[in-house]
PDB file of C-alpha atoms and ligand atoms in Angstrom:
ATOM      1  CA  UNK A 144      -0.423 -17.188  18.477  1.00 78.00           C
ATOM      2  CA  UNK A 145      -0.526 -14.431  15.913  1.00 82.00           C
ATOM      3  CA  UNK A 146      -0.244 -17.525  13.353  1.00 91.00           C
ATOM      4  CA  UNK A 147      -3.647 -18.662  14.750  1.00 95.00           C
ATOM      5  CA  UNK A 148      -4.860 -15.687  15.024  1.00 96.00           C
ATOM      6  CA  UNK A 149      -4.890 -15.076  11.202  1.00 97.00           C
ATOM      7  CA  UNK A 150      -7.268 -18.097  10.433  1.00 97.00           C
ATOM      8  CA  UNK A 151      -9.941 -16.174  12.614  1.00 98.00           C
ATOM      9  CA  UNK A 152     -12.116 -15.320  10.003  1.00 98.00           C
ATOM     10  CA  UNK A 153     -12.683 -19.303   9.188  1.00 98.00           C
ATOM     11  CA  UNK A 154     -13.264 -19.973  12.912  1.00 98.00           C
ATOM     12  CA  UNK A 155     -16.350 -17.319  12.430  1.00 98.00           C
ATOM     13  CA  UNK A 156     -18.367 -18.353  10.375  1.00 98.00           C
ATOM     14  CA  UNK A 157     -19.922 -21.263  11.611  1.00 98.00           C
ATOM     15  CA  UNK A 158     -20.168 -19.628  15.045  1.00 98.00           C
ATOM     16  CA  UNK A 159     -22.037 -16.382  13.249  1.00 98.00           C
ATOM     17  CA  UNK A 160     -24.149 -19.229  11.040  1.00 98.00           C
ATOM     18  CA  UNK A 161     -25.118 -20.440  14.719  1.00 98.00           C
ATOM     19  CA  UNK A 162     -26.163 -17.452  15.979  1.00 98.00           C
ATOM     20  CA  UNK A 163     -28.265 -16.851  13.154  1.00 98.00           C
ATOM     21  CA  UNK A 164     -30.098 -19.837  13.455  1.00 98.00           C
ATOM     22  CA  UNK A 165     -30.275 -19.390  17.005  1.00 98.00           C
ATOM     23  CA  UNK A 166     -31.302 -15.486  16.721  1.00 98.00           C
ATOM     24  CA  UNK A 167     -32.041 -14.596  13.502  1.00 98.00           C
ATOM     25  CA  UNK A 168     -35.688 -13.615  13.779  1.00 97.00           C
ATOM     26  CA  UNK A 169     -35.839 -12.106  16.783  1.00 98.00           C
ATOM     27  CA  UNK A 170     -32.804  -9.539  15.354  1.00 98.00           C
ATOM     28  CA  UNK A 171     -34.904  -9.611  12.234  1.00 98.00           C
ATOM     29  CA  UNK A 172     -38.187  -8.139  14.437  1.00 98.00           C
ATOM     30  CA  UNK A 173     -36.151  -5.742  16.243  1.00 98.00           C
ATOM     31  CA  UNK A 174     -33.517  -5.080  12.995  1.00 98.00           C
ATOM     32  CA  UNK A 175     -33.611  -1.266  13.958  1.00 98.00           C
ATOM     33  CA  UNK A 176     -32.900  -1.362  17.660  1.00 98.00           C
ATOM     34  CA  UNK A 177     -29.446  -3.802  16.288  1.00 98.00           C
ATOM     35  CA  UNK A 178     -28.761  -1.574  13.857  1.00 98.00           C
ATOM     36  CA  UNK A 179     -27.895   1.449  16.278  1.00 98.00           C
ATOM     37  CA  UNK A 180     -26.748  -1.042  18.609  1.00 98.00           C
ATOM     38  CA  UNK A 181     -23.683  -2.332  16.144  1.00 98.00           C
ATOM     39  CA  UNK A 182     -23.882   1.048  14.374  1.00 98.00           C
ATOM     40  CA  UNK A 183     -22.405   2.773  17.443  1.00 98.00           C
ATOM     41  CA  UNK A 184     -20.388  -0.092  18.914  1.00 98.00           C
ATOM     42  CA  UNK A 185     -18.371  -0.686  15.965  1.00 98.00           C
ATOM     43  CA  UNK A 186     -18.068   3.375  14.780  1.00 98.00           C
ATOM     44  CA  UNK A 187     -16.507   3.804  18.546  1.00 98.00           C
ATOM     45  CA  UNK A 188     -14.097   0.807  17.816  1.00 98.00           C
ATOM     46  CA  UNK A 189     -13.442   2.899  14.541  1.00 98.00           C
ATOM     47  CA  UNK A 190     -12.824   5.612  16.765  1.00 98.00           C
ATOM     48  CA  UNK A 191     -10.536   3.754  18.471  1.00 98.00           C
ATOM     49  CA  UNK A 192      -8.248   2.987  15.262  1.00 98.00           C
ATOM     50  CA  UNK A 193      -8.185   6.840  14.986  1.00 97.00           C
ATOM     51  CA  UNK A 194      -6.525   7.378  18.656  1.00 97.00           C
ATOM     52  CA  UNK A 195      -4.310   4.418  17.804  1.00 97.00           C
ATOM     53  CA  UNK A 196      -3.163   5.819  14.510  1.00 96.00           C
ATOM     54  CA  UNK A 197      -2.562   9.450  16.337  1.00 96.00           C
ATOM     55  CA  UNK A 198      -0.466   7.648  19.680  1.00 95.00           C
ATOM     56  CA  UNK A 199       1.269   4.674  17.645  1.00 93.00           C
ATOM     57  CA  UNK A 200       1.261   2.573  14.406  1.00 94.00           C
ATOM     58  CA  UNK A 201      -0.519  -0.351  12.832  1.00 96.00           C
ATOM     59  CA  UNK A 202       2.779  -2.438  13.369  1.00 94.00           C
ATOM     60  CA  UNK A 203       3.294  -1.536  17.008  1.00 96.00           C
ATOM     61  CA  UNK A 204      -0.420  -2.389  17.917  1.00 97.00           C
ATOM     62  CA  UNK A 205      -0.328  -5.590  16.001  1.00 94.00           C
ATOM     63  CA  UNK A 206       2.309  -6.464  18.113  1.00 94.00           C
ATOM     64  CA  UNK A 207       1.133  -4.873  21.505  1.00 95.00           C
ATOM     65  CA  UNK A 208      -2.646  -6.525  21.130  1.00 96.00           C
ATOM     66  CA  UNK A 209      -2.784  -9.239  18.595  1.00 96.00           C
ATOM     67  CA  UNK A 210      -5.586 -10.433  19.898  1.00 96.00           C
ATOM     68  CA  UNK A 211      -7.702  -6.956  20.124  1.00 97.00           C
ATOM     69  CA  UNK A 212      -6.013  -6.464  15.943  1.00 97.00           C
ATOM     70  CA  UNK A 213      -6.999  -9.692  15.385  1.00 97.00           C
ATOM     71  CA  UNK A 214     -10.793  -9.665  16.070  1.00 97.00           C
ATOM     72  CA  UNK A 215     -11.711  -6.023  15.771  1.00 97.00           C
ATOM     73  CA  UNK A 216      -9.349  -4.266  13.283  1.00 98.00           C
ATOM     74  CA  UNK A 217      -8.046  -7.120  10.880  1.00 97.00           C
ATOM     75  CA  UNK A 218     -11.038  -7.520   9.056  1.00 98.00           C
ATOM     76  CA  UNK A 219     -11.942 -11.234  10.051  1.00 98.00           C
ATOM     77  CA  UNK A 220     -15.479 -10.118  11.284  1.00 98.00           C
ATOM     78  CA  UNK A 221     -16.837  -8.869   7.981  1.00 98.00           C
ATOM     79  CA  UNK A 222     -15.188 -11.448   6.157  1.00 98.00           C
ATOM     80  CA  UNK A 223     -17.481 -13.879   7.714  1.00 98.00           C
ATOM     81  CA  UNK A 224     -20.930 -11.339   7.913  1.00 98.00           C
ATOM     82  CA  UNK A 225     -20.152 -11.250   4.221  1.00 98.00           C
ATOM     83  CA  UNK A 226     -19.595 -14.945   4.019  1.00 98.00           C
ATOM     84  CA  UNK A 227     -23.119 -15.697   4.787  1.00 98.00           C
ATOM     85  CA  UNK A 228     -24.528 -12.675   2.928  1.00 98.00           C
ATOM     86  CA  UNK A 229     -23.099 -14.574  -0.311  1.00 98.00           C
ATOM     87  CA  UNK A 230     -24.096 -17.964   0.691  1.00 98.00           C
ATOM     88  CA  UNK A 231     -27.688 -16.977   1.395  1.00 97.00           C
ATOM     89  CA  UNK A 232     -28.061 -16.311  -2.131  1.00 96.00           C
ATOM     90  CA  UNK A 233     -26.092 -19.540  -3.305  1.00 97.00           C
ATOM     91  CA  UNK A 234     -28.318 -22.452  -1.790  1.00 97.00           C
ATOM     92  CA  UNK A 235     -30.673 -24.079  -3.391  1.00 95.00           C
ATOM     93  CA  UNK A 236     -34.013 -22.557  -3.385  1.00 93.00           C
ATOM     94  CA  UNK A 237     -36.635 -23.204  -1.083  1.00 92.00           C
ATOM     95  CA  UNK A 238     -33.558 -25.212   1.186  1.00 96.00           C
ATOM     96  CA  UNK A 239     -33.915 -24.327   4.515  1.00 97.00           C
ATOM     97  CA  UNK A 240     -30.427 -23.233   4.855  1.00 97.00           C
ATOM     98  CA  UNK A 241     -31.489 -20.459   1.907  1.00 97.00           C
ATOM     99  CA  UNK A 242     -34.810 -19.021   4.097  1.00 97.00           C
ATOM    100  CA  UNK A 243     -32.496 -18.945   7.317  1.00 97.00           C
ATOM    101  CA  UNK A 244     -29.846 -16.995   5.782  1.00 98.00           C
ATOM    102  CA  UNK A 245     -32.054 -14.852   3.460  1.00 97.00           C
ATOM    103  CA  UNK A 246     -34.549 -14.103   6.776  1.00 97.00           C
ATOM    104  CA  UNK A 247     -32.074 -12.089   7.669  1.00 98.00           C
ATOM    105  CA  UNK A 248     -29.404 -11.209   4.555  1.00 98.00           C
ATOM    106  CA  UNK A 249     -30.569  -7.818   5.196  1.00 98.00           C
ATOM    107  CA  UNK A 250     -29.390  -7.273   8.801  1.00 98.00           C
ATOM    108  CA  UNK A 251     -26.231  -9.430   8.014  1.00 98.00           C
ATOM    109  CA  UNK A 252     -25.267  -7.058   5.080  1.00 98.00           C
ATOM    110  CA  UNK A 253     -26.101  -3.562   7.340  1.00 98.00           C
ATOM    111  CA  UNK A 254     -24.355  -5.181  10.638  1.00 98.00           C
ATOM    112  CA  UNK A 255     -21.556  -6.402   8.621  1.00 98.00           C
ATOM    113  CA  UNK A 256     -20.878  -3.101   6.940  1.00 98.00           C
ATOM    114  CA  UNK A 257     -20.664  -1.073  10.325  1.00 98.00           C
ATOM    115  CA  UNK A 258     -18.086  -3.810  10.977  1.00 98.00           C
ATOM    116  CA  UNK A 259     -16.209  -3.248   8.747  1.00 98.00           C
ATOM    117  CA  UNK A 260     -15.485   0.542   9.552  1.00 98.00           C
ATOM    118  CA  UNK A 261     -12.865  -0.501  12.175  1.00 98.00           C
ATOM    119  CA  UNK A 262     -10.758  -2.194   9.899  1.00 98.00           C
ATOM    120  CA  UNK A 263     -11.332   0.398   7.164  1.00 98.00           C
ATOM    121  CA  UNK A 264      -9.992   3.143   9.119  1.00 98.00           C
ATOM    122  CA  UNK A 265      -6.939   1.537  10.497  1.00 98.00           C
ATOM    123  CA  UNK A 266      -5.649   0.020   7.760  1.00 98.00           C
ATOM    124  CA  UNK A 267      -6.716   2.751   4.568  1.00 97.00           C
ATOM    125  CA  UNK A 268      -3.663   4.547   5.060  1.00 96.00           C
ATOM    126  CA  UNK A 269      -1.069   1.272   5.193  1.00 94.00           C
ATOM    127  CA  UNK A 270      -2.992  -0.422   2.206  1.00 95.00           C
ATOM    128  CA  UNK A 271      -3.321   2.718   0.239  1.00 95.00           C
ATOM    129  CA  UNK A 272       0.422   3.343   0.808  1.00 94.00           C
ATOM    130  CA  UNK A 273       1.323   0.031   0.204  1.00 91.00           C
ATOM    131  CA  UNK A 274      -0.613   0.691  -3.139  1.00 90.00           C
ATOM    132  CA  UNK A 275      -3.413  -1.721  -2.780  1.00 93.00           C
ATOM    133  CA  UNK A 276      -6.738  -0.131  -3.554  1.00 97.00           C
ATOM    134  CA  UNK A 277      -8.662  -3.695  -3.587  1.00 97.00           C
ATOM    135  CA  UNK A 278     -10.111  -3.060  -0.350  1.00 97.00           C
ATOM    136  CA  UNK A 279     -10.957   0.902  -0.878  1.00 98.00           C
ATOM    137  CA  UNK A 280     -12.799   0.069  -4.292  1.00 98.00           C
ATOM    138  CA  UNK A 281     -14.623  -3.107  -2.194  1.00 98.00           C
ATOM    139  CA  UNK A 282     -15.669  -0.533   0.335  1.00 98.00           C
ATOM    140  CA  UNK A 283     -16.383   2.569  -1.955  1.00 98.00           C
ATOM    141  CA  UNK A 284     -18.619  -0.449  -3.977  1.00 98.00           C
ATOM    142  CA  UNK A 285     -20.253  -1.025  -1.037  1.00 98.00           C
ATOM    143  CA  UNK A 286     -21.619   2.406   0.423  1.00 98.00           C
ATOM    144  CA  UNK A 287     -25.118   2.977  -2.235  1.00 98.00           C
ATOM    145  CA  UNK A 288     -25.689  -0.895  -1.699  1.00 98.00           C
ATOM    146  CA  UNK A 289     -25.379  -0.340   2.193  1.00 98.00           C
ATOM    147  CA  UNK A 290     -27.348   2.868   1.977  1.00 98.00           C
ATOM    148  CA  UNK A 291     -29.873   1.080  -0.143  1.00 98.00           C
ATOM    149  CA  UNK A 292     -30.049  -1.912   1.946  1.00 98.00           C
ATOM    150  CA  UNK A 293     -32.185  -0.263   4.625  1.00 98.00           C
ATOM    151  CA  UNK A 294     -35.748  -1.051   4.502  1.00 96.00           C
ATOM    152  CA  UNK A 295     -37.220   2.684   4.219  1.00 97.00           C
ATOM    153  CA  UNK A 296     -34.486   3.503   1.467  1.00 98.00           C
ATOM    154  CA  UNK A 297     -35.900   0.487  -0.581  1.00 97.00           C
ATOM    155  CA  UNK A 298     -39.166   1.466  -0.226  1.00 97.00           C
ATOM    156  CA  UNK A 299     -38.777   4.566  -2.097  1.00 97.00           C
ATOM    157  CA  UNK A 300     -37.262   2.854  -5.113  1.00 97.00           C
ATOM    158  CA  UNK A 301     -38.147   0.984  -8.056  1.00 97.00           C
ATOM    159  CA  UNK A 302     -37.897  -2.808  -7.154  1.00 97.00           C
ATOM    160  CA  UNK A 303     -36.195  -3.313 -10.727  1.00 97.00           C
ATOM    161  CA  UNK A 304     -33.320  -0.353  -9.999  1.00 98.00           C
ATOM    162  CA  UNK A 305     -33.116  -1.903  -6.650  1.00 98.00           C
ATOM    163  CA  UNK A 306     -32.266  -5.155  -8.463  1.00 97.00           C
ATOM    164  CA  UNK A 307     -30.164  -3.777 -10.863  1.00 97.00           C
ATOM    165  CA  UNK A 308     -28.069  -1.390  -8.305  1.00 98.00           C
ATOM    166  CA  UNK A 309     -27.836  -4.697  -6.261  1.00 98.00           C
ATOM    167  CA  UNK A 310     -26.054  -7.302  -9.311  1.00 97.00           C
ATOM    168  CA  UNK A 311     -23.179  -5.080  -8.179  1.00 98.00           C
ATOM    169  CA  UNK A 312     -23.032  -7.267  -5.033  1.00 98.00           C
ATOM    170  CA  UNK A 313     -21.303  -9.209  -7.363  1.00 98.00           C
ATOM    171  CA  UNK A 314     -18.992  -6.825  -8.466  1.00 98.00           C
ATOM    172  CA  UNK A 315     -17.781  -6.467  -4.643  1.00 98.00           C
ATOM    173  CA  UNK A 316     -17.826 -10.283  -3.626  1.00 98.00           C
ATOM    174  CA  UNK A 317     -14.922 -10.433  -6.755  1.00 98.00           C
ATOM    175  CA  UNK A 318     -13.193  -7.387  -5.283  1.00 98.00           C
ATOM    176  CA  UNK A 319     -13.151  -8.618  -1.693  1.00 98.00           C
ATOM    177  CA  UNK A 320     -11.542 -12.270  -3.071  1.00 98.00           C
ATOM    178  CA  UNK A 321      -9.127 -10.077  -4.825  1.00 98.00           C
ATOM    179  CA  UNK A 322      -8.148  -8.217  -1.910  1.00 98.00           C
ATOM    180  CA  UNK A 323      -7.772 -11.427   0.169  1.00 98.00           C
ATOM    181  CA  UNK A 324      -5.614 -12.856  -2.593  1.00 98.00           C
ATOM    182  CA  UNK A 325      -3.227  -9.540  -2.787  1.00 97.00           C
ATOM    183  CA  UNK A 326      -2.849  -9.679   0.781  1.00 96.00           C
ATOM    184  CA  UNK A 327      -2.515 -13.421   1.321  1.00 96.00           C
ATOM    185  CA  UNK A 328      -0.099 -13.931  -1.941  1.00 96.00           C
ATOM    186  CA  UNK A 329       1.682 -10.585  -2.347  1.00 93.00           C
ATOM    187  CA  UNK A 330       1.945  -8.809   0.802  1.00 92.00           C
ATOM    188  CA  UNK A 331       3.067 -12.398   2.055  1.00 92.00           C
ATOM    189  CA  UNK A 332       5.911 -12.682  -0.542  1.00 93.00           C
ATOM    190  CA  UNK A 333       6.919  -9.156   0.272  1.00 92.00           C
ATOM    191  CA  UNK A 334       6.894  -9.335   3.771  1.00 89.00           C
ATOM    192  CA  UNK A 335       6.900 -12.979   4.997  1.00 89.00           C
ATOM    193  CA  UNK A 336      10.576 -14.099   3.131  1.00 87.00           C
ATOM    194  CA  UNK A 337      12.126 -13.943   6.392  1.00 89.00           C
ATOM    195  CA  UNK A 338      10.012 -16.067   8.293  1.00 92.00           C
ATOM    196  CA  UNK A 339       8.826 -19.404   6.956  1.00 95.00           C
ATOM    197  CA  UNK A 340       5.856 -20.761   8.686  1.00 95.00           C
ATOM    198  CA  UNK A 341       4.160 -17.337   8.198  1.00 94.00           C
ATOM    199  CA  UNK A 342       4.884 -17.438   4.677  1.00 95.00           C
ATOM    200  CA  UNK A 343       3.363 -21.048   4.521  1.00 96.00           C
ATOM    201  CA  UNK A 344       0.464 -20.057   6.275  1.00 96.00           C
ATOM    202  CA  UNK A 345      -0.211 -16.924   4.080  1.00 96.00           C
ATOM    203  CA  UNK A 346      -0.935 -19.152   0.860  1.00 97.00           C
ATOM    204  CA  UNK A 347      -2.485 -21.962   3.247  1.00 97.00           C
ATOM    205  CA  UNK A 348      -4.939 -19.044   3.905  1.00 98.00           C
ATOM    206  CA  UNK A 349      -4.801 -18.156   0.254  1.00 98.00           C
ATOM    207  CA  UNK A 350      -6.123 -21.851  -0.219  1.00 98.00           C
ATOM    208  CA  UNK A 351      -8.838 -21.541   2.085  1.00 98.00           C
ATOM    209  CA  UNK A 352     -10.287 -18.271   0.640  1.00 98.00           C
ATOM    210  CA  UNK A 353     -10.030 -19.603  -2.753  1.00 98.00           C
ATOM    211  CA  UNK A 354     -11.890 -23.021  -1.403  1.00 98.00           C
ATOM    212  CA  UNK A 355     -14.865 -20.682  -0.187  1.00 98.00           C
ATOM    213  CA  UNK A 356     -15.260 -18.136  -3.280  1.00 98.00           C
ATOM    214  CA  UNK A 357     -15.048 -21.525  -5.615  1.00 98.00           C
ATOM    215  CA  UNK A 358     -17.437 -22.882  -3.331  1.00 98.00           C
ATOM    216  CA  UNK A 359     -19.857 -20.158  -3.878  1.00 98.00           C
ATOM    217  CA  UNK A 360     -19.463 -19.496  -6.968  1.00 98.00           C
ATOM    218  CA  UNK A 361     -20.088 -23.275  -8.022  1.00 98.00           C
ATOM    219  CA  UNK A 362     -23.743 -23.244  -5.855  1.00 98.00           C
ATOM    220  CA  UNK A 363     -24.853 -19.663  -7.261  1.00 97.00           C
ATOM    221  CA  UNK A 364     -24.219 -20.851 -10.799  1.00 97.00           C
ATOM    222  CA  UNK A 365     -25.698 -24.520 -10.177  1.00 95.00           C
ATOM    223  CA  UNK A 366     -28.426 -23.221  -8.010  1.00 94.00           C
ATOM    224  CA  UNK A 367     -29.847 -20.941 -10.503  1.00 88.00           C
ATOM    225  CA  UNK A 368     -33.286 -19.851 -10.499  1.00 77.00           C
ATOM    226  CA  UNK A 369     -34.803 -21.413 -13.944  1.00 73.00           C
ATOM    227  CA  UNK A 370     -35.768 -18.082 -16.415  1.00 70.00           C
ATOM    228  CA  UNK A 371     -39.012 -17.894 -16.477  1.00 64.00           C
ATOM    229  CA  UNK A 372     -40.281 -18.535 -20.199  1.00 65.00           C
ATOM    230  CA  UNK A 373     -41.067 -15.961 -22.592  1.00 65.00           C
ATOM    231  CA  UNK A 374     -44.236 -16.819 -24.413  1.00 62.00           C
ATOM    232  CA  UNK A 375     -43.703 -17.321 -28.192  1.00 62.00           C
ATOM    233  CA  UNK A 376     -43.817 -13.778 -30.255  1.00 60.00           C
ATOM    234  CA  UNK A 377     -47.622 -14.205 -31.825  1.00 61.00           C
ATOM    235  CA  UNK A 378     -49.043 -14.785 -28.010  1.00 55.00           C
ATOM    236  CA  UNK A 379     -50.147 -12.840 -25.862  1.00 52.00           C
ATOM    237  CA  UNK A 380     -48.055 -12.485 -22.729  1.00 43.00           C
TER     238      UNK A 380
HETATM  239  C1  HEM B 548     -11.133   0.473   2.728  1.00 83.02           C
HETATM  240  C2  HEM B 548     -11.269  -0.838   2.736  1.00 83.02           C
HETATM  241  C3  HEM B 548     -10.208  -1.803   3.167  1.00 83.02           C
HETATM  242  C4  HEM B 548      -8.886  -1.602   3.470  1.00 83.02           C
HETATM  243  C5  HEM B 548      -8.095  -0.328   3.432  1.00 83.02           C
HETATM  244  C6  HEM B 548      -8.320  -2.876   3.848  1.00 83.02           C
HETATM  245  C7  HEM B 548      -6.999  -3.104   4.194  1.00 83.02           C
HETATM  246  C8  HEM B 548      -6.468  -4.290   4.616  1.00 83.02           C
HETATM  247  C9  HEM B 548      -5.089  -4.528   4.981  1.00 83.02           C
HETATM  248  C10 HEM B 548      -3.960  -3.493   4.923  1.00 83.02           C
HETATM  249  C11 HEM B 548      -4.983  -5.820   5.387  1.00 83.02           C
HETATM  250  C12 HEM B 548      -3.721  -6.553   5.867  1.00 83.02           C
HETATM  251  C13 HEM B 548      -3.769  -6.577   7.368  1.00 83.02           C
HETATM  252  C14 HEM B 548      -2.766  -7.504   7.981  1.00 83.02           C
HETATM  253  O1  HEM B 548      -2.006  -8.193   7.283  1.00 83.02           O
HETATM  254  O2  HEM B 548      -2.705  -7.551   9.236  1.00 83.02           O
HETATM  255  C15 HEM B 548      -6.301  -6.410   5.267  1.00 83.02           C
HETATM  256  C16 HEM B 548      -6.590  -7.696   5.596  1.00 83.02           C
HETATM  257  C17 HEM B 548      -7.860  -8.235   5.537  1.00 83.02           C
HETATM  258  N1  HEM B 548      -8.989  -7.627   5.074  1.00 83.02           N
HETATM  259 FE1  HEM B 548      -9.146  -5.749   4.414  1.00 83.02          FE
HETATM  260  N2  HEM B 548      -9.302  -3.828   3.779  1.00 83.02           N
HETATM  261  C18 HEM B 548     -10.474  -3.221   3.348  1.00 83.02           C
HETATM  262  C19 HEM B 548     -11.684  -3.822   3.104  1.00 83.02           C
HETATM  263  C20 HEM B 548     -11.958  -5.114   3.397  1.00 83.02           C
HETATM  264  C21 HEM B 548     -13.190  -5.775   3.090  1.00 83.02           C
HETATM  265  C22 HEM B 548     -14.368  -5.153   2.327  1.00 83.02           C
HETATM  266  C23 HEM B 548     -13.103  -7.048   3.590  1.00 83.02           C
HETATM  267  C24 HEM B 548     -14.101  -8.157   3.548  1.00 83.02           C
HETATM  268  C25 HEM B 548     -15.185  -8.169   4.093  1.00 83.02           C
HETATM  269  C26 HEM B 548     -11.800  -7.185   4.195  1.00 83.02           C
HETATM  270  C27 HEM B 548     -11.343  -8.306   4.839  1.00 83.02           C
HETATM  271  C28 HEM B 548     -10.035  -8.512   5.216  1.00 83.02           C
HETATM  272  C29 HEM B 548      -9.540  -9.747   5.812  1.00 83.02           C
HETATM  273  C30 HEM B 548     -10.344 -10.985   6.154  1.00 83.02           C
HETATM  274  C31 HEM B 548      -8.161  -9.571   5.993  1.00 83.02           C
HETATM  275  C32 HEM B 548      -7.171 -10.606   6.562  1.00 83.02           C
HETATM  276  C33 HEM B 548      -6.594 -11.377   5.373  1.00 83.02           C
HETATM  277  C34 HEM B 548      -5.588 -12.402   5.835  1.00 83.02           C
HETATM  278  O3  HEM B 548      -4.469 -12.000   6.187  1.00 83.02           O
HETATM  279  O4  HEM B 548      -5.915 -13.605   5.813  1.00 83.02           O
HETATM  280  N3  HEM B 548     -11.128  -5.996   4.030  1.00 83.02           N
HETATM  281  N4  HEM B 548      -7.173  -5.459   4.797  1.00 83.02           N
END
């Protein structure tokens, strides 16, 4: 079970792409009223880690509740919020796919932040310990673009700082596929030796997360918008 459990992430996605299409704009015209709705849902669940932390210990829980670690602490539901936040900027302009996703990259990056903080808070310590900083730096990365991502914070900046504090997006999406590689290649050699199929799964995992970053970064780089050309130096602009 616990095997299965660990492909959740994948399983997410399309049902998250669904729910956009099925949802998108009405959480787009009431983005506000979701944002305090997932904003406190997923800061109690962060709570949560806190009291589990205090009574027990990440292994013990993961054990006790697989299925509770799984979906709320392990870090599968950002993975695919942030999934789609990527893609809408990697389809082909003017595709309908692209004005789905991008109708509501916004609320996808805000919602998926908040949850994130579950996973963030239960697992800082063990990662941190285990001297693995890829997903602190992700997260740390993440903070003035989350800030910045609400509407009335964008308002009262330049569009062209916006832009520019936002190519760090980039920055994090290479951080977050180096964080699932550490933990899918070497926290699965350190702790998987004993027992095989886990082992096997970890870099069958590996494989898939490498499939979807390729994948992305192939469209973004293909689907580039054309520069616009700069008139020749003796014209007028
Ligand atoms: C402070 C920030 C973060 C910390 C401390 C952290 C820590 C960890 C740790 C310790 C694990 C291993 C858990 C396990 O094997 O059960 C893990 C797994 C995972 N993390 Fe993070 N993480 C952070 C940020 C992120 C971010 C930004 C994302 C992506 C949106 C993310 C997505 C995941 C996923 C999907 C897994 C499961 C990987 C797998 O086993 O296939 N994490 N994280």
């Amino acid at each position: 079970m616990a095997h299965v459990l660990n492909f959740l992430g994948f399983a997410l996605i399309p049902v998250l792409a669904w729910l956009v299409v099925r949802y998108g704009k009405t959480v787009h015209k009431n983005e506000t009223r979701f944002y305090w709705i997932f904003g406190i849902v997923f800061t109690f669940i962060a709570f949560l880690a806190l009291v589990v932390l205090i009574q027990s210990d990440v292994a013990t829980f993961k054990t006790d509740a697989p299925i509770a670690y799984a979906l709320l602490f392990q870090g599968h539901i950002p993975f695919a919020f942030f999934v789609l936040v990527m893609f809408a900027g990697a389809f082909k302009h003017k595709s309908k796919a692209k004005a789905t996703l991008m109708g509501v990259r916004r609320e996808l990056a805000i919602i998926g932040f908040f949850s994130l903080l579950p996973h963030v808070v239960l697992l800082i310590w063990l990662a941190l310990s285990n001297l693995n900083p890829t997903g602190t730096v992700a997260f740390l990365l993440m903070i003035p673009l989350f800030i910045t991502s609400f509407r009335s914070i964008r308002k009262k900046m330049k569009p062209v700082n916006w832009r520019k504090l936002h190519k760090l997006a980039y920055a994090v999406y290479a951080i977050i596929f180096l964080h699932l590689a550490s933990i899918t290649i070497v926290f699965n050699i350190m702790n998987n030796q004993e027992d095989m199929l886990a082992f096997v799964l970890g870099f069958v995992r590996f494989a898939l997360y490498l499939i979807v970053f390729a994948v992305y970064t192939w469209m973004r780089l293909k689907n580039r918008r054309p520069r616009l050309k700069k008139p020749p130096l003796n014209q007028p602009a």
